Structures are given as structure tokens and as C-alpha cells.
Amino acid sequence: MSFANKWITAALASLCIVVLLLYCRWLNHQLNQLRNEKQQAVVALAEERAYSARIRTQYIQIQEVMDGVAEQKQASDSRAKELQKQLVAAQANSKCFSVPVPDAVTKRLRERAGEVNVAATGTK
């Protein structure tokens, strides 16, 4: 093999090595970018999980309040029904319940209610 052929072979081998080194450097850069993207995704996922946990906690708190309100409403409805039953029983046992109110009394009550309303409106 002549000196020129050896030199060309060595130059081509060197060129291949340089190209391979450049390719390895490019792959390393790509790998670093992927690592950075992965780290950003991990951070974003952790933030989303924390946000989701906060929302879940708020939902549970709201649900507890709503359950309490529902229980209070149910108790209030039961109490209202009981009071209505007591009112009906009291009216049934009352002698005055079946007696009509005289027109003069009704008229005087309406006048007095009007006076109270005017006084209340006037003071506001």
C-alpha cells in the first residue's frame, strides 16, 4: 500500500471518528433535553396532584357541610310538621276557633296594622 493510500485511509478513519463523536455529542444533548423535559413533567405532575388533593379536601368539606344542612332541614321539617299537628290539635280544642271574628274587630285590627306599617315605614 502506498503512502497516499495509507494517508487517505487514515483521513477517512479520522473523519468517521469525528462524525461519530459529533453524533454522540448530539445524542447526549438530546438525552439531556429529554431529562429536562421529564423533570419538568414530574414537577408539573406533582403540582397537579397537590392541587387535586386540595380540591378533593375542599369537596369533602363542602359535602360535610351539605350533609349537615340536609340533616338540619330534615329536623326542621319534622319540627314544622309536629308544630302543625299541635296547632291543629290546639285549634280543634279551642272554643274560639269556630266562632267568627266580628267585622268591627277585624276592621280595627286592619286599621291598627296599617298604623304600625306606616309608623315602621316612617321611622326607616
Short mmCIF file of N, CA and C in Angstrom, two decimals:
data_model
loop_
_atom_site.label_atom_id
_atom_site.label_comp_id
_atom_site.label_asym_id
_atom_site.label_seq_id
_atom_site.Cartn_x
_atom_site.Cartn_y
_atom_site.Cartn_z
N MET A 1 0.85 -1.16 0.00
CA MET A 1 0.00 0.00 0.00
C MET A 1 0.90 1.23 0.00
N SER A 2 0.52 2.16 -0.79
CA SER A 2 1.35 3.35 -0.92
C SER A 2 1.06 4.32 0.22
N PHE A 3 1.95 5.26 0.34
CA PHE A 3 1.81 6.26 1.40
C PHE A 3 0.54 7.07 1.23
N ALA A 4 0.15 7.38 0.04
CA ALA A 4 -1.05 8.17 -0.24
C ALA A 4 -2.29 7.39 0.16
N ASN A 5 -2.28 6.08 -0.14
CA ASN A 5 -3.44 5.26 0.23
C ASN A 5 -3.57 5.16 1.75
N LYS A 6 -2.42 5.04 2.43
CA LYS A 6 -2.45 4.98 3.89
C LYS A 6 -2.98 6.30 4.46
N TRP A 7 -2.53 7.39 3.84
CA TRP A 7 -2.96 8.70 4.32
C TRP A 7 -4.46 8.89 4.10
N ILE A 8 -4.99 8.48 2.98
CA ILE A 8 -6.42 8.59 2.68
C ILE A 8 -7.22 7.71 3.63
N THR A 9 -6.73 6.50 3.88
CA THR A 9 -7.40 5.59 4.80
C THR A 9 -7.43 6.17 6.20
N ALA A 10 -6.31 6.73 6.63
CA ALA A 10 -6.25 7.34 7.96
C ALA A 10 -7.16 8.56 8.03
N ALA A 11 -7.21 9.34 6.97
CA ALA A 11 -8.06 10.54 6.95
C ALA A 11 -9.54 10.14 7.00
N LEU A 12 -9.90 9.10 6.25
CA LEU A 12 -11.29 8.64 6.28
C LEU A 12 -11.65 8.08 7.65
N ALA A 13 -10.72 7.34 8.25
CA ALA A 13 -10.97 6.80 9.59
C ALA A 13 -11.12 7.93 10.60
N SER A 14 -10.28 8.94 10.48
CA SER A 14 -10.37 10.10 11.38
C SER A 14 -11.69 10.83 11.17
N LEU A 15 -12.07 10.98 9.91
CA LEU A 15 -13.34 11.64 9.60
C LEU A 15 -14.51 10.86 10.19
N CYS A 16 -14.46 9.54 10.08
CA CYS A 16 -15.53 8.70 10.66
C CYS A 16 -15.57 8.86 12.17
N ILE A 17 -14.40 8.90 12.79
CA ILE A 17 -14.35 9.06 14.24
C ILE A 17 -14.92 10.42 14.64
N VAL A 18 -14.56 11.46 13.89
CA VAL A 18 -15.08 12.81 14.20
C VAL A 18 -16.60 12.83 14.03
N VAL A 19 -17.08 12.24 12.95
CA VAL A 19 -18.53 12.20 12.72
C VAL A 19 -19.22 11.43 13.84
N LEU A 20 -18.65 10.30 14.26
CA LEU A 20 -19.23 9.52 15.34
C LEU A 20 -19.21 10.30 16.65
N LEU A 21 -18.14 11.03 16.91
CA LEU A 21 -18.07 11.84 18.13
C LEU A 21 -19.12 12.97 18.10
N LEU A 22 -19.27 13.61 16.93
CA LEU A 22 -20.30 14.65 16.80
C LEU A 22 -21.70 14.06 16.99
N TYR A 23 -21.91 12.87 16.43
CA TYR A 23 -23.21 12.21 16.59
C TYR A 23 -23.46 11.86 18.06
N CYS A 24 -22.41 11.37 18.73
CA CYS A 24 -22.55 11.05 20.16
C CYS A 24 -22.86 12.31 20.97
N ARG A 25 -22.19 13.41 20.63
CA ARG A 25 -22.46 14.68 21.32
C ARG A 25 -23.91 15.11 21.09
N TRP A 26 -24.39 15.00 19.86
CA TRP A 26 -25.78 15.37 19.54
C TRP A 26 -26.75 14.47 20.32
N LEU A 27 -26.47 13.16 20.37
CA LEU A 27 -27.33 12.24 21.13
C LEU A 27 -27.32 12.59 22.61
N ASN A 28 -26.15 12.96 23.14
CA ASN A 28 -26.05 13.35 24.54
C ASN A 28 -26.88 14.61 24.81
N HIS A 29 -26.82 15.56 23.89
CA HIS A 29 -27.63 16.77 24.02
C HIS A 29 -29.12 16.43 24.01
N GLN A 30 -29.53 15.56 23.10
CA GLN A 30 -30.94 15.14 23.03
C GLN A 30 -31.35 14.45 24.32
N LEU A 31 -30.48 13.61 24.84
CA LEU A 31 -30.76 12.91 26.10
C LEU A 31 -30.92 13.91 27.25
N ASN A 32 -30.07 14.91 27.31
CA ASN A 32 -30.18 15.94 28.35
C ASN A 32 -31.49 16.72 28.22
N GLN A 33 -31.88 17.03 27.00
CA GLN A 33 -33.16 17.71 26.78
C GLN A 33 -34.32 16.85 27.27
N LEU A 34 -34.26 15.56 26.94
CA LEU A 34 -35.33 14.66 27.38
C LEU A 34 -35.36 14.56 28.91
N ARG A 35 -34.19 14.56 29.55
CA ARG A 35 -34.15 14.53 31.01
C ARG A 35 -34.79 15.79 31.59
N ASN A 36 -34.47 16.94 30.98
CA ASN A 36 -35.06 18.19 31.46
C ASN A 36 -36.58 18.19 31.29
N GLU A 37 -37.04 17.72 30.14
CA GLU A 37 -38.48 17.66 29.90
C GLU A 37 -39.15 16.70 30.89
N LYS A 38 -38.49 15.58 31.15
CA LYS A 38 -39.02 14.62 32.12
C LYS A 38 -39.11 15.25 33.50
N GLN A 39 -38.07 15.97 33.90
CA GLN A 39 -38.07 16.62 35.21
C GLN A 39 -39.20 17.66 35.30
N GLN A 40 -39.39 18.43 34.24
CA GLN A 40 -40.47 19.40 34.22
C GLN A 40 -41.83 18.71 34.30
N ALA A 41 -41.96 17.60 33.62
CA ALA A 41 -43.21 16.85 33.67
C ALA A 41 -43.46 16.29 35.07
N VAL A 42 -42.39 15.82 35.72
CA VAL A 42 -42.53 15.31 37.09
C VAL A 42 -42.97 16.42 38.03
N VAL A 43 -42.37 17.60 37.89
CA VAL A 43 -42.74 18.74 38.73
C VAL A 43 -44.20 19.14 38.47
N ALA A 44 -44.57 19.22 37.21
CA ALA A 44 -45.94 19.58 36.86
C ALA A 44 -46.93 18.55 37.40
N LEU A 45 -46.59 17.29 37.31
CA LEU A 45 -47.46 16.23 37.82
C LEU A 45 -47.61 16.34 39.33
N ALA A 46 -46.52 16.64 40.03
CA ALA A 46 -46.58 16.80 41.48
C ALA A 46 -47.48 17.98 41.85
N GLU A 47 -47.36 19.07 41.10
CA GLU A 47 -48.22 20.24 41.34
C GLU A 47 -49.68 19.89 41.10
N GLU A 48 -49.95 19.17 40.03
CA GLU A 48 -51.33 18.78 39.72
C GLU A 48 -51.89 17.85 40.79
N ARG A 49 -51.07 16.94 41.29
CA ARG A 49 -51.52 16.04 42.35
C ARG A 49 -51.83 16.81 43.62
N ALA A 50 -50.99 17.79 43.94
CA ALA A 50 -51.23 18.61 45.14
C ALA A 50 -52.51 19.43 44.97
N TYR A 51 -52.70 20.00 43.79
CA TYR A 51 -53.91 20.77 43.50
C TYR A 51 -55.14 19.87 43.58
N SER A 52 -55.02 18.68 43.03
CA SER A 52 -56.13 17.72 43.06
C SER A 52 -56.46 17.33 44.49
N ALA A 53 -55.44 17.14 45.31
CA ALA A 53 -55.67 16.80 46.72
C ALA A 53 -56.38 17.94 47.44
N ARG A 54 -55.98 19.19 47.16
CA ARG A 54 -56.65 20.33 47.78
C ARG A 54 -58.12 20.40 47.36
N ILE A 55 -58.38 20.18 46.09
CA ILE A 55 -59.76 20.20 45.60
C ILE A 55 -60.56 19.08 46.24
N ARG A 56 -59.95 17.90 46.35
CA ARG A 56 -60.63 16.77 46.98
C ARG A 56 -60.98 17.09 48.43
N THR A 57 -60.05 17.73 49.14
CA THR A 57 -60.29 18.11 50.54
C THR A 57 -61.42 19.12 50.63
N GLN A 58 -61.40 20.11 49.73
CA GLN A 58 -62.47 21.11 49.72
C GLN A 58 -63.82 20.45 49.41
N TYR A 59 -63.82 19.51 48.48
CA TYR A 59 -65.06 18.82 48.14
C TYR A 59 -65.60 18.06 49.34
N ILE A 60 -64.72 17.40 50.06
CA ILE A 60 -65.15 16.64 51.25
C ILE A 60 -65.71 17.59 52.30
N GLN A 61 -65.06 18.74 52.49
CA GLN A 61 -65.56 19.72 53.45
C GLN A 61 -66.93 20.25 53.04
N ILE A 62 -67.08 20.55 51.77
CA ILE A 62 -68.37 21.05 51.27
C ILE A 62 -69.43 19.97 51.43
N GLN A 63 -69.08 18.74 51.14
CA GLN A 63 -70.03 17.64 51.28
C GLN A 63 -70.47 17.49 52.72
N GLU A 64 -69.53 17.63 53.67
CA GLU A 64 -69.87 17.53 55.09
C GLU A 64 -70.84 18.65 55.49
N VAL A 65 -70.58 19.86 54.99
CA VAL A 65 -71.47 20.98 55.29
C VAL A 65 -72.85 20.72 54.69
N MET A 66 -72.88 20.25 53.46
CA MET A 66 -74.16 19.98 52.80
C MET A 66 -74.92 18.87 53.53
N ASP A 67 -74.22 17.87 54.01
CA ASP A 67 -74.87 16.81 54.79
C ASP A 67 -75.46 17.37 56.07
N GLY A 68 -74.69 18.28 56.72
CA GLY A 68 -75.20 18.91 57.94
C GLY A 68 -76.43 19.76 57.67
N VAL A 69 -76.41 20.49 56.56
CA VAL A 69 -77.57 21.31 56.19
C VAL A 69 -78.77 20.42 55.89
N ALA A 70 -78.54 19.32 55.21
CA ALA A 70 -79.64 18.39 54.90
C ALA A 70 -80.23 17.82 56.19
N GLU A 71 -79.37 17.47 57.15
CA GLU A 71 -79.87 16.96 58.42
C GLU A 71 -80.66 18.02 59.16
N GLN A 72 -80.15 19.27 59.15
CA GLN A 72 -80.87 20.36 59.81
C GLN A 72 -82.22 20.61 59.14
N LYS A 73 -82.24 20.55 57.81
CA LYS A 73 -83.50 20.76 57.09
C LYS A 73 -84.49 19.65 57.43
N GLN A 74 -84.01 18.43 57.49
CA GLN A 74 -84.88 17.31 57.83
C GLN A 74 -85.42 17.48 59.24
N ALA A 75 -84.57 17.88 60.17
CA ALA A 75 -85.02 18.11 61.56
C ALA A 75 -86.01 19.27 61.61
N SER A 76 -85.73 20.31 60.84
CA SER A 76 -86.62 21.48 60.80
C SER A 76 -87.98 21.09 60.21
N ASP A 77 -87.97 20.30 59.14
CA ASP A 77 -89.22 19.85 58.54
C ASP A 77 -90.02 18.99 59.52
N SER A 78 -89.33 18.12 60.23
CA SER A 78 -90.01 17.28 61.23
C SER A 78 -90.61 18.14 62.33
N ARG A 79 -89.85 19.14 62.77
CA ARG A 79 -90.34 20.04 63.82
C ARG A 79 -91.53 20.85 63.32
N ALA A 80 -91.48 21.31 62.06
CA ALA A 80 -92.60 22.07 61.49
C ALA A 80 -93.86 21.21 61.42
N LYS A 81 -93.69 19.96 61.01
CA LYS A 81 -94.86 19.06 60.95
C LYS A 81 -95.45 18.84 62.34
N GLU A 82 -94.56 18.66 63.30
CA GLU A 82 -95.03 18.47 64.68
C GLU A 82 -95.77 19.70 65.18
N LEU A 83 -95.22 20.88 64.89
CA LEU A 83 -95.88 22.12 65.31
C LEU A 83 -97.23 22.30 64.60
N GLN A 84 -97.30 21.91 63.34
CA GLN A 84 -98.57 21.99 62.62
C GLN A 84 -99.60 21.05 63.26
N LYS A 85 -99.16 19.87 63.63
CA LYS A 85 -100.08 18.92 64.29
C LYS A 85 -100.56 19.50 65.61
N GLN A 86 -99.63 20.11 66.37
CA GLN A 86 -100.01 20.71 67.65
C GLN A 86 -100.97 21.88 67.44
N LEU A 87 -100.75 22.68 66.39
CA LEU A 87 -101.64 23.80 66.09
C LEU A 87 -103.02 23.30 65.73
N VAL A 88 -103.09 22.28 64.90
CA VAL A 88 -104.40 21.72 64.53
C VAL A 88 -105.11 21.18 65.76
N ALA A 89 -104.35 20.49 66.63
CA ALA A 89 -104.96 19.96 67.85
C ALA A 89 -105.42 21.09 68.76
N ALA A 90 -104.61 22.16 68.88
CA ALA A 90 -104.99 23.29 69.73
C ALA A 90 -106.22 23.99 69.17
N GLN A 91 -106.29 24.13 67.85
CA GLN A 91 -107.44 24.78 67.24
C GLN A 91 -108.69 23.92 67.39
N ALA A 92 -108.53 22.63 67.29
CA ALA A 92 -109.68 21.74 67.42
C ALA A 92 -110.25 21.80 68.84
N ASN A 93 -109.40 21.98 69.84
CA ASN A 93 -109.85 22.02 71.22
C ASN A 93 -110.27 23.43 71.66
N SER A 94 -110.03 24.43 70.82
CA SER A 94 -110.35 25.82 71.18
C SER A 94 -111.80 26.14 70.86
N LYS A 95 -112.48 26.79 71.82
CA LYS A 95 -113.87 27.20 71.60
C LYS A 95 -113.93 28.39 70.67
N CYS A 96 -112.88 29.20 70.67
CA CYS A 96 -112.86 30.42 69.87
C CYS A 96 -112.59 30.16 68.39
N PHE A 97 -112.05 29.02 68.07
CA PHE A 97 -111.64 28.74 66.70
C PHE A 97 -112.83 28.73 65.74
N SER A 98 -113.94 28.22 66.17
CA SER A 98 -115.09 28.11 65.27
C SER A 98 -115.99 29.35 65.32
N VAL A 99 -115.72 30.28 66.23
CA VAL A 99 -116.54 31.49 66.34
C VAL A 99 -115.95 32.54 65.40
N PRO A 100 -116.79 33.12 64.52
CA PRO A 100 -116.26 34.13 63.61
C PRO A 100 -115.93 35.43 64.35
N VAL A 101 -114.91 36.12 63.85
CA VAL A 101 -114.50 37.39 64.43
C VAL A 101 -115.46 38.47 63.93
N PRO A 102 -115.98 39.31 64.82
CA PRO A 102 -116.90 40.36 64.38
C PRO A 102 -116.21 41.32 63.42
N ASP A 103 -117.01 41.91 62.51
CA ASP A 103 -116.48 42.81 61.49
C ASP A 103 -115.81 44.02 62.12
N ALA A 104 -116.34 44.53 63.20
CA ALA A 104 -115.75 45.70 63.85
C ALA A 104 -114.35 45.38 64.37
N VAL A 105 -114.16 44.20 64.91
CA VAL A 105 -112.85 43.80 65.42
C VAL A 105 -111.87 43.64 64.26
N THR A 106 -112.33 43.01 63.18
CA THR A 106 -111.50 42.83 62.00
C THR A 106 -111.08 44.17 61.44
N LYS A 107 -112.04 45.10 61.36
CA LYS A 107 -111.75 46.44 60.84
C LYS A 107 -110.72 47.14 61.73
N ARG A 108 -110.89 47.07 63.04
CA ARG A 108 -109.96 47.72 63.97
C ARG A 108 -108.56 47.09 63.88
N LEU A 109 -108.47 45.77 63.74
CA LEU A 109 -107.18 45.10 63.58
C LEU A 109 -106.48 45.55 62.30
N ARG A 110 -107.21 45.69 61.21
CA ARG A 110 -106.63 46.15 59.95
C ARG A 110 -106.13 47.58 60.07
N GLU A 111 -106.93 48.43 60.73
CA GLU A 111 -106.50 49.82 60.92
C GLU A 111 -105.21 49.87 61.73
N ARG A 112 -105.19 49.11 62.79
CA ARG A 112 -104.00 49.10 63.66
C ARG A 112 -102.79 48.57 62.91
N ALA A 113 -102.96 47.55 62.09
CA ALA A 113 -101.85 47.02 61.29
C ALA A 113 -101.36 48.08 60.31
N GLY A 114 -102.29 48.82 59.73
CA GLY A 114 -101.90 49.92 58.84
C GLY A 114 -101.12 50.98 59.57
N GLU A 115 -101.56 51.34 60.79
CA GLU A 115 -100.83 52.34 61.58
C GLU A 115 -99.42 51.87 61.91
N VAL A 116 -99.30 50.61 62.26
CA VAL A 116 -97.98 50.05 62.60
C VAL A 116 -97.09 50.07 61.36
N ASN A 117 -97.64 49.72 60.22
CA ASN A 117 -96.85 49.72 58.98
C ASN A 117 -96.40 51.12 58.60
N VAL A 118 -97.31 52.11 58.76
CA VAL A 118 -96.95 53.48 58.46
C VAL A 118 -95.87 53.96 59.42
N ALA A 119 -96.01 53.65 60.69
CA ALA A 119 -95.02 54.06 61.68
C ALA A 119 -93.67 53.39 61.38
N ALA A 120 -93.68 52.12 61.01
CA ALA A 120 -92.45 51.42 60.71
C ALA A 120 -91.79 51.98 59.45
N THR A 121 -92.59 52.32 58.46
CA THR A 121 -92.07 52.89 57.23
C THR A 121 -91.54 54.29 57.45
N GLY A 122 -92.24 55.04 58.28
CA GLY A 122 -91.86 56.41 58.56
C GLY A 122 -90.56 56.51 59.35
N THR A 123 -90.25 55.55 60.18
CA THR A 123 -89.03 55.60 61.00
C THR A 123 -87.82 55.12 60.25
N LYS A 124 -88.02 54.41 59.16
CA LYS A 124 -86.87 53.89 58.40
C LYS A 124 -86.25 54.98 57.67
#
